[in-house]
Amino acid sequence: MYTAQGTIEKSHLLEQHQPMVRRIALQMIAKLPASVELDDLIQAGMIGLLDASSRYQDNKGAQFETFVSQRIRGAMLDELRASDWGSRGLRQSARGVEKAIQALEHRLGRPPTEGEIARELKMDLEAYQSLLQEIQGCQLLYVEDFAKGESDNPFIDMHAQEARKGQRGSDDPLEQLLESGFRHQLVDAISALPERDQLLLNLYYEEELNLREIGAILEVSQSRVCQLHSQAISRLRASLKELL
């Protein structure tokens, strides 16, 4: 509820939106290593929820639920990144898969199959699928991954460009990212994925289905859904790096 000053009462906010925080945490942890604790994600999400309540301005036009869900996810990602939950070896493996996909796409002119990726990595198919399971969660997309220019920071580049134009940029990193054209690049990258990958990402991120439900639709096991999700994200990262 809103107080006389127009702010949201914290105790009521936490109680009302706690299920949302838990739901987002469960969605996120499904693609993270077992070492990540659900309670840690929920705690970070609650902090993001409180931060969102202090930042939200009703006159901006955005629905509060949409605004707060973005802040909750952002807080959880910040917590994951700060804790450095992915080992260096896993991250190197994830980058190796992305490089193999990128090289094959250049060579073949189409998205490579699992078997082709495995051969490019000099692995048999079973070993490659096991690797996909291991690197699950090491492929979160950070805007810094796609930095370009001397600053090596895309947000600094954006501010520099706007300054040269005599314009003032937004203080919100999400707004800066969307205004930079990244959203259109992301849409193009998703559209270039194989049809099954597009369906999987849609079921997971748009329909918000869990792994069991997705597996039932695709007629595969939950572990197979994890592998396919990991590979789809690797394809997406490779495409985005190429586009940007």
PDB file of C-alpha atoms in Angstrom:
ATOM      1  CA  MET A   1       0.000   0.000   0.000  1.00  0.00           C
ATOM      2  CA  TYR A   2       1.036   3.615  -0.436  1.00  0.00           C
ATOM      3  CA  THR A   3       1.600   5.935   2.505  1.00  0.00           C
ATOM      4  CA  ALA A   4       0.568   9.577   2.626  1.00  0.00           C
ATOM      5  CA  GLN A   5       3.968  10.413   1.118  1.00  0.00           C
ATOM      6  CA  GLY A   6       3.260   8.136  -1.832  1.00  0.00           C
ATOM      7  CA  THR A   7       5.837   5.452  -0.984  1.00  0.00           C
ATOM      8  CA  ILE A   8       5.133   1.759  -0.620  1.00  0.00           C
ATOM      9  CA  GLU A   9       5.014   0.398   2.925  1.00  0.00           C
ATOM     10  CA  LYS A  10       7.917  -2.032   3.159  1.00  0.00           C
ATOM     11  CA  SER A  11       6.325  -4.756   5.277  1.00  0.00           C
ATOM     12  CA  HIS A  12       3.290  -4.929   3.002  1.00  0.00           C
ATOM     13  CA  LEU A  13       5.523  -4.854  -0.076  1.00  0.00           C
ATOM     14  CA  LEU A  14       7.619  -7.806   1.108  1.00  0.00           C
ATOM     15  CA  GLU A  15       4.580  -9.857   2.006  1.00  0.00           C
ATOM     16  CA  GLN A  16       2.729  -9.139  -1.237  1.00  0.00           C
ATOM     17  CA  HIS A  17       5.635  -9.736  -3.614  1.00  0.00           C
ATOM     18  CA  GLN A  18       7.552 -12.492  -1.815  1.00  0.00           C
ATOM     19  CA  PRO A  19       5.971 -15.167  -4.099  1.00  0.00           C
ATOM     20  CA  MET A  20       7.258 -13.231  -7.132  1.00  0.00           C
ATOM     21  CA  VAL A  21      10.778 -13.169  -5.685  1.00  0.00           C
ATOM     22  CA  ARG A  22      10.684 -16.910  -5.019  1.00  0.00           C
ATOM     23  CA  ARG A  23       9.284 -17.664  -8.486  1.00  0.00           C
ATOM     24  CA  ILE A  24      12.043 -15.652 -10.182  1.00  0.00           C
ATOM     25  CA  ALA A  25      14.678 -17.346  -7.998  1.00  0.00           C
ATOM     26  CA  LEU A  26      13.352 -20.805  -8.910  1.00  0.00           C
ATOM     27  CA  GLN A  27      13.397 -19.926 -12.614  1.00  0.00           C
ATOM     28  CA  MET A  28      16.964 -18.684 -12.373  1.00  0.00           C
ATOM     29  CA  ILE A  29      18.400 -21.474 -10.234  1.00  0.00           C
ATOM     30  CA  ALA A  30      17.132 -24.095 -12.684  1.00  0.00           C
ATOM     31  CA  LYS A  31      19.991 -23.161 -15.006  1.00  0.00           C
ATOM     32  CA  LEU A  32      22.677 -22.590 -12.366  1.00  0.00           C
ATOM     33  CA  PRO A  33      25.216 -24.993 -10.802  1.00  0.00           C
ATOM     34  CA  ALA A  34      24.200 -26.926  -7.690  1.00  0.00           C
ATOM     35  CA  SER A  35      26.578 -24.811  -5.591  1.00  0.00           C
ATOM     36  CA  VAL A  36      24.227 -21.828  -5.851  1.00  0.00           C
ATOM     37  CA  GLU A  37      21.827 -21.656  -2.895  1.00  0.00           C
ATOM     38  CA  LEU A  38      18.184 -20.798  -3.490  1.00  0.00           C
ATOM     39  CA  ASP A  39      18.003 -18.844  -0.226  1.00  0.00           C
ATOM     40  CA  ASP A  40      20.893 -16.612  -1.347  1.00  0.00           C
ATOM     41  CA  LEU A  41      19.038 -15.729  -4.553  1.00  0.00           C
ATOM     42  CA  ILE A  42      15.830 -15.041  -2.648  1.00  0.00           C
ATOM     43  CA  GLN A  43      17.661 -12.790  -0.188  1.00  0.00           C
ATOM     44  CA  ALA A  44      19.251 -10.824  -3.036  1.00  0.00           C
ATOM     45  CA  GLY A  45      15.859 -10.597  -4.733  1.00  0.00           C
ATOM     46  CA  MET A  46      14.230  -9.182  -1.604  1.00  0.00           C
ATOM     47  CA  ILE A  47      16.910  -6.507  -1.454  1.00  0.00           C
ATOM     48  CA  GLY A  48      16.199  -5.733  -5.108  1.00  0.00           C
ATOM     49  CA  LEU A  49      12.513  -5.532  -4.291  1.00  0.00           C
ATOM     50  CA  LEU A  50      13.095  -2.941  -1.586  1.00  0.00           C
ATOM     51  CA  ASP A  51      15.393  -0.965  -3.883  1.00  0.00           C
ATOM     52  CA  ALA A  52      12.727  -1.025  -6.594  1.00  0.00           C
ATOM     53  CA  SER A  53      10.108   0.339  -4.220  1.00  0.00           C
ATOM     54  CA  SER A  54      12.273   3.380  -3.471  1.00  0.00           C
ATOM     55  CA  ARG A  55      13.101   4.003  -7.142  1.00  0.00           C
ATOM     56  CA  TYR A  56       9.670   3.461  -8.688  1.00  0.00           C
ATOM     57  CA  GLN A  57       7.923   6.562  -9.999  1.00  0.00           C
ATOM     58  CA  ASP A  58       4.277   6.097 -10.893  1.00  0.00           C
ATOM     59  CA  ASN A  59       4.370   8.890 -13.447  1.00  0.00           C
ATOM     60  CA  LYS A  60       6.902   7.016 -15.591  1.00  0.00           C
ATOM     61  CA  GLY A  61       4.131   4.893 -17.068  1.00  0.00           C
ATOM     62  CA  ALA A  62       5.668   1.479 -16.309  1.00  0.00           C
ATOM     63  CA  GLN A  63       3.611  -1.046 -14.360  1.00  0.00           C
ATOM     64  CA  PHE A  64       5.063  -1.635 -10.894  1.00  0.00           C
ATOM     65  CA  GLU A  65       5.108  -5.429 -11.289  1.00  0.00           C
ATOM     66  CA  THR A  66       7.100  -5.142 -14.524  1.00  0.00           C
ATOM     67  CA  PHE A  67       9.492  -2.627 -13.026  1.00  0.00           C
ATOM     68  CA  VAL A  68      10.071  -4.580  -9.823  1.00  0.00           C
ATOM     69  CA  SER A  69      10.576  -7.922 -11.590  1.00  0.00           C
ATOM     70  CA  GLN A  70      13.424  -6.375 -13.610  1.00  0.00           C
ATOM     71  CA  ARG A  71      15.025  -5.021 -10.450  1.00  0.00           C
ATOM     72  CA  ILE A  72      14.672  -8.371  -8.666  1.00  0.00           C
ATOM     73  CA  ARG A  73      16.362 -10.247 -11.514  1.00  0.00           C
ATOM     74  CA  GLY A  74      19.068  -7.597 -11.687  1.00  0.00           C
ATOM     75  CA  ALA A  75      19.779  -7.909  -7.964  1.00  0.00           C
ATOM     76  CA  MET A  76      20.048 -11.688  -8.255  1.00  0.00           C
ATOM     77  CA  LEU A  77      22.440 -11.407 -11.210  1.00  0.00           C
ATOM     78  CA  ASP A  78      24.546  -8.904  -9.272  1.00  0.00           C
ATOM     79  CA  GLU A  79      24.738 -11.355  -6.362  1.00  0.00           C
ATOM     80  CA  LEU A  80      25.781 -14.195  -8.658  1.00  0.00           C
ATOM     81  CA  ARG A  81      28.434 -12.123 -10.304  1.00  0.00           C
ATOM     82  CA  ALA A  82      29.799 -10.787  -7.013  1.00  0.00           C
ATOM     83  CA  SER A  83      30.112 -14.294  -5.551  1.00  0.00           C
ATOM     84  CA  ASP A  84      31.976 -15.566  -8.634  1.00  0.00           C
ATOM     85  CA  TRP A  85      30.112 -18.882  -8.517  1.00  0.00           C
ATOM     86  CA  GLY A  86      31.510 -20.132 -11.831  1.00  0.00           C
ATOM     87  CA  SER A  87      35.029 -21.542 -11.839  1.00  0.00           C
ATOM     88  CA  ARG A  88      37.578 -20.264 -14.332  1.00  0.00           C
ATOM     89  CA  GLY A  89      37.715 -23.678 -15.979  1.00  0.00           C
ATOM     90  CA  LEU A  90      33.942 -23.763 -16.544  1.00  0.00           C
ATOM     91  CA  ARG A  91      33.952 -20.278 -17.984  1.00  0.00           C
ATOM     92  CA  GLN A  92      36.771 -21.218 -20.350  1.00  0.00           C
ATOM     93  CA  SER A  93      34.811 -24.294 -21.418  1.00  0.00           C
ATOM     94  CA  ALA A  94      31.739 -22.144 -22.075  1.00  0.00           C
ATOM     95  CA  ARG A  95      33.783 -19.735 -24.183  1.00  0.00           C
ATOM     96  CA  GLY A  96      35.256 -22.680 -26.063  1.00  0.00           C
ATOM     97  CA  VAL A  97      31.775 -23.856 -27.050  1.00  0.00           C
ATOM     98  CA  GLU A  98      30.855 -20.339 -28.193  1.00  0.00           C
ATOM     99  CA  LYS A  99      34.015 -20.058 -30.301  1.00  0.00           C
ATOM    100  CA  ALA A 100      33.359 -23.445 -31.887  1.00  0.00           C
ATOM    101  CA  ILE A 101      29.799 -22.429 -32.775  1.00  0.00           C
ATOM    102  CA  GLN A 102      30.962 -19.104 -34.180  1.00  0.00           C
ATOM    103  CA  ALA A 103      33.672 -20.757 -36.311  1.00  0.00           C
ATOM    104  CA  LEU A 104      31.256 -23.360 -37.660  1.00  0.00           C
ATOM    105  CA  GLU A 105      28.611 -20.760 -38.516  1.00  0.00           C
ATOM    106  CA  HIS A 106      31.206 -18.860 -40.572  1.00  0.00           C
ATOM    107  CA  ARG A 107      32.351 -22.031 -42.285  1.00  0.00           C
ATOM    108  CA  LEU A 108      28.944 -23.631 -42.905  1.00  0.00           C
ATOM    109  CA  GLY A 109      26.760 -20.548 -43.332  1.00  0.00           C
ATOM    110  CA  ARG A 110      24.126 -22.032 -41.011  1.00  0.00           C
ATOM    111  CA  PRO A 111      23.692 -23.027 -37.352  1.00  0.00           C
ATOM    112  CA  PRO A 112      25.800 -26.147 -36.711  1.00  0.00           C
ATOM    113  CA  THR A 113      24.332 -29.364 -35.334  1.00  0.00           C
ATOM    114  CA  GLU A 114      25.312 -30.883 -31.995  1.00  0.00           C
ATOM    115  CA  GLY A 115      27.430 -33.484 -33.735  1.00  0.00           C
ATOM    116  CA  GLU A 116      29.292 -30.844 -35.742  1.00  0.00           C
ATOM    117  CA  ILE A 117      29.994 -28.807 -32.626  1.00  0.00           C
ATOM    118  CA  ALA A 118      31.250 -31.896 -30.811  1.00  0.00           C
ATOM    119  CA  ARG A 119      33.623 -32.726 -33.694  1.00  0.00           C
ATOM    120  CA  GLU A 120      34.879 -29.132 -33.797  1.00  0.00           C
ATOM    121  CA  LEU A 121      35.723 -29.472 -30.099  1.00  0.00           C
ATOM    122  CA  LYS A 122      37.321 -32.883 -30.795  1.00  0.00           C
ATOM    123  CA  MET A 123      34.859 -34.591 -28.475  1.00  0.00           C
ATOM    124  CA  ASP A 124      32.354 -37.382 -28.921  1.00  0.00           C
ATOM    125  CA  LEU A 125      28.667 -36.456 -28.721  1.00  0.00           C
ATOM    126  CA  GLU A 126      28.164 -37.893 -25.231  1.00  0.00           C
ATOM    127  CA  ALA A 127      31.128 -35.958 -23.836  1.00  0.00           C
ATOM    128  CA  TYR A 128      29.889 -32.760 -25.473  1.00  0.00           C
ATOM    129  CA  GLN A 129      26.417 -33.190 -23.985  1.00  0.00           C
ATOM    130  CA  SER A 130      27.988 -33.771 -20.567  1.00  0.00           C
ATOM    131  CA  LEU A 131      29.963 -30.554 -21.042  1.00  0.00           C
ATOM    132  CA  LEU A 132      26.747 -28.682 -21.809  1.00  0.00           C
ATOM    133  CA  GLN A 133      25.381 -29.943 -18.496  1.00  0.00           C
ATOM    134  CA  GLU A 134      28.489 -28.763 -16.648  1.00  0.00           C
ATOM    135  CA  ILE A 135      28.633 -25.272 -18.128  1.00  0.00           C
ATOM    136  CA  GLN A 136      24.930 -24.657 -17.493  1.00  0.00           C
ATOM    137  CA  GLY A 137      24.660 -21.275 -15.803  1.00  0.00           C
ATOM    138  CA  CYS A 138      28.095 -20.051 -16.901  1.00  0.00           C
ATOM    139  CA  GLN A 139      26.574 -18.264 -19.881  1.00  0.00           C
ATOM    140  CA  LEU A 140      24.683 -15.402 -18.294  1.00  0.00           C
ATOM    141  CA  LEU A 141      24.722 -12.424 -20.624  1.00  0.00           C
ATOM    142  CA  TYR A 142      26.578  -9.388 -19.294  1.00  0.00           C
ATOM    143  CA  VAL A 143      26.593  -6.190 -21.269  1.00  0.00           C
ATOM    144  CA  GLU A 144      30.346  -5.881 -20.610  1.00  0.00           C
ATOM    145  CA  ASP A 145      30.844  -9.029 -22.698  1.00  0.00           C
ATOM    146  CA  PHE A 146      29.900  -7.025 -25.777  1.00  0.00           C
ATOM    147  CA  ALA A 147      31.971  -3.927 -25.018  1.00  0.00           C
ATOM    148  CA  LYS A 148      33.711  -2.236 -27.875  1.00  0.00           C
ATOM    149  CA  GLY A 149      35.868   0.832 -28.165  1.00  0.00           C
ATOM    150  CA  GLU A 150      38.839   2.057 -26.155  1.00  0.00           C
ATOM    151  CA  SER A 151      36.870   2.430 -22.960  1.00  0.00           C
ATOM    152  CA  ASP A 152      36.005  -1.305 -23.028  1.00  0.00           C
ATOM    153  CA  ASN A 153      32.769  -0.318 -21.338  1.00  0.00           C
ATOM    154  CA  PRO A 154      29.662   0.022 -23.515  1.00  0.00           C
ATOM    155  CA  PHE A 155      27.896   2.327 -21.087  1.00  0.00           C
ATOM    156  CA  ILE A 156      30.840   4.757 -21.151  1.00  0.00           C
ATOM    157  CA  ASP A 157      30.794   4.583 -24.943  1.00  0.00           C
ATOM    158  CA  MET A 158      27.085   5.397 -24.968  1.00  0.00           C
ATOM    159  CA  HIS A 159      27.575   8.398 -22.681  1.00  0.00           C
ATOM    160  CA  ALA A 160      30.441   9.648 -24.839  1.00  0.00           C
ATOM    161  CA  GLN A 161      28.334   9.410 -27.977  1.00  0.00           C
ATOM    162  CA  GLU A 162      25.437  11.237 -26.351  1.00  0.00           C
ATOM    163  CA  ALA A 163      27.755  13.911 -25.004  1.00  0.00           C
ATOM    164  CA  ARG A 164      29.062  14.565 -28.490  1.00  0.00           C
ATOM    165  CA  LYS A 165      25.498  14.988 -29.669  1.00  0.00           C
ATOM    166  CA  GLY A 166      24.772  17.386 -26.846  1.00  0.00           C
ATOM    167  CA  GLN A 167      22.241  15.018 -25.352  1.00  0.00           C
ATOM    168  CA  ARG A 168      21.844  13.769 -21.842  1.00  0.00           C
ATOM    169  CA  GLY A 169      21.687  10.007 -21.371  1.00  0.00           C
ATOM    170  CA  SER A 170      19.502   8.081 -18.971  1.00  0.00           C
ATOM    171  CA  ASP A 171      20.878   7.062 -15.566  1.00  0.00           C
ATOM    172  CA  ASP A 172      19.190   3.666 -15.856  1.00  0.00           C
ATOM    173  CA  PRO A 173      21.544   0.991 -17.331  1.00  0.00           C
ATOM    174  CA  LEU A 174      18.551  -0.979 -18.656  1.00  0.00           C
ATOM    175  CA  GLU A 175      17.244   2.069 -20.527  1.00  0.00           C
ATOM    176  CA  GLN A 176      20.720   2.758 -21.894  1.00  0.00           C
ATOM    177  CA  LEU A 177      20.992  -0.815 -23.112  1.00  0.00           C
ATOM    178  CA  LEU A 178      17.624  -0.718 -24.851  1.00  0.00           C
ATOM    179  CA  GLU A 179      18.320   2.679 -26.407  1.00  0.00           C
ATOM    180  CA  SER A 180      21.650   1.424 -27.753  1.00  0.00           C
ATOM    181  CA  GLY A 181      19.896  -0.912 -30.175  1.00  0.00           C
ATOM    182  CA  PHE A 182      20.875  -4.047 -28.266  1.00  0.00           C
ATOM    183  CA  ARG A 183      17.249  -5.165 -28.120  1.00  0.00           C
ATOM    184  CA  HIS A 184      16.995  -5.248 -31.909  1.00  0.00           C
ATOM    185  CA  GLN A 185      20.277  -7.158 -32.106  1.00  0.00           C
ATOM    186  CA  LEU A 186      18.941  -9.665 -29.589  1.00  0.00           C
ATOM    187  CA  VAL A 187      15.741 -10.171 -31.598  1.00  0.00           C
ATOM    188  CA  ASP A 188      17.800 -10.750 -34.751  1.00  0.00           C
ATOM    189  CA  ALA A 189      20.047 -13.242 -32.944  1.00  0.00           C
ATOM    190  CA  ILE A 190      17.090 -15.212 -31.569  1.00  0.00           C
ATOM    191  CA  SER A 191      15.438 -15.268 -34.997  1.00  0.00           C
ATOM    192  CA  ALA A 192      18.588 -16.838 -36.464  1.00  0.00           C
ATOM    193  CA  LEU A 193      18.545 -19.736 -33.983  1.00  0.00           C
ATOM    194  CA  PRO A 194      17.257 -23.179 -34.983  1.00  0.00           C
ATOM    195  CA  GLU A 195      13.497 -23.521 -34.555  1.00  0.00           C
ATOM    196  CA  ARG A 196      13.783 -25.863 -31.575  1.00  0.00           C
ATOM    197  CA  ASP A 197      16.060 -23.432 -29.743  1.00  0.00           C
ATOM    198  CA  GLN A 198      13.629 -20.588 -30.378  1.00  0.00           C
ATOM    199  CA  LEU A 199      10.778 -22.695 -29.006  1.00  0.00           C
ATOM    200  CA  LEU A 200      12.759 -23.674 -25.920  1.00  0.00           C
ATOM    201  CA  LEU A 201      13.708 -20.073 -25.115  1.00  0.00           C
ATOM    202  CA  ASN A 202      10.128 -18.952 -25.657  1.00  0.00           C
ATOM    203  CA  LEU A 203       8.773 -21.642 -23.345  1.00  0.00           C
ATOM    204  CA  TYR A 204      11.341 -20.852 -20.672  1.00  0.00           C
ATOM    205  CA  TYR A 205      11.510 -17.060 -20.726  1.00  0.00           C
ATOM    206  CA  GLU A 206       8.157 -15.988 -22.189  1.00  0.00           C
ATOM    207  CA  GLU A 207       5.795 -18.734 -21.041  1.00  0.00           C
ATOM    208  CA  GLU A 208       7.852 -19.229 -17.846  1.00  0.00           C
ATOM    209  CA  LEU A 209       7.451 -23.019 -17.897  1.00  0.00           C
ATOM    210  CA  ASN A 210       9.672 -25.189 -15.732  1.00  0.00           C
ATOM    211  CA  LEU A 211      12.079 -27.815 -17.036  1.00  0.00           C
ATOM    212  CA  ARG A 212       9.637 -30.690 -16.534  1.00  0.00           C
ATOM    213  CA  GLU A 213       6.908 -28.888 -18.484  1.00  0.00           C
ATOM    214  CA  ILE A 214       9.293 -27.987 -21.297  1.00  0.00           C
ATOM    215  CA  GLY A 215      10.550 -31.561 -21.408  1.00  0.00           C
ATOM    216  CA  ALA A 216       6.989 -32.815 -21.802  1.00  0.00           C
ATOM    217  CA  ILE A 217       6.394 -30.485 -24.750  1.00  0.00           C
ATOM    218  CA  LEU A 218       9.704 -31.332 -26.439  1.00  0.00           C
ATOM    219  CA  GLU A 219       9.349 -35.001 -25.469  1.00  0.00           C
ATOM    220  CA  VAL A 220      12.776 -35.133 -23.817  1.00  0.00           C
ATOM    221  CA  SER A 221      14.051 -35.540 -20.253  1.00  0.00           C
ATOM    222  CA  GLN A 222      14.667 -32.619 -17.891  1.00  0.00           C
ATOM    223  CA  SER A 223      18.428 -33.183 -18.119  1.00  0.00           C
ATOM    224  CA  ARG A 224      18.141 -33.007 -21.897  1.00  0.00           C
ATOM    225  CA  VAL A 225      16.265 -29.703 -21.580  1.00  0.00           C
ATOM    226  CA  CYS A 226      19.216 -28.397 -19.540  1.00  0.00           C
ATOM    227  CA  GLN A 227      21.625 -29.444 -22.281  1.00  0.00           C
ATOM    228  CA  LEU A 228      19.517 -27.875 -25.021  1.00  0.00           C
ATOM    229  CA  HIS A 229      19.116 -24.672 -23.016  1.00  0.00           C
ATOM    230  CA  SER A 230      22.862 -24.453 -22.440  1.00  0.00           C
ATOM    231  CA  GLN A 231      23.543 -24.957 -26.143  1.00  0.00           C
ATOM    232  CA  ALA A 232      20.881 -22.405 -27.148  1.00  0.00           C
ATOM    233  CA  ILE A 233      22.476 -19.779 -24.904  1.00  0.00           C
ATOM    234  CA  SER A 234      25.911 -20.599 -26.338  1.00  0.00           C
ATOM    235  CA  ARG A 235      24.520 -20.095 -29.838  1.00  0.00           C
ATOM    236  CA  LEU A 236      22.918 -16.826 -28.751  1.00  0.00           C
ATOM    237  CA  ARG A 237      26.085 -15.480 -27.184  1.00  0.00           C
ATOM    238  CA  ALA A 238      28.109 -16.411 -30.267  1.00  0.00           C
ATOM    239  CA  SER A 239      25.602 -14.652 -32.531  1.00  0.00           C
ATOM    240  CA  LEU A 240      25.458 -11.533 -30.378  1.00  0.00           C
ATOM    241  CA  LYS A 241      29.231 -11.214 -30.279  1.00  0.00           C
ATOM    242  CA  GLU A 242      29.265 -11.499 -34.059  1.00  0.00           C
ATOM    243  CA  LEU A 243      26.514  -8.895 -34.486  1.00  0.00           C
ATOM    244  CA  LEU A 244      28.032  -6.410 -32.068  1.00  0.00           C
TER     245      LEU A 244
END
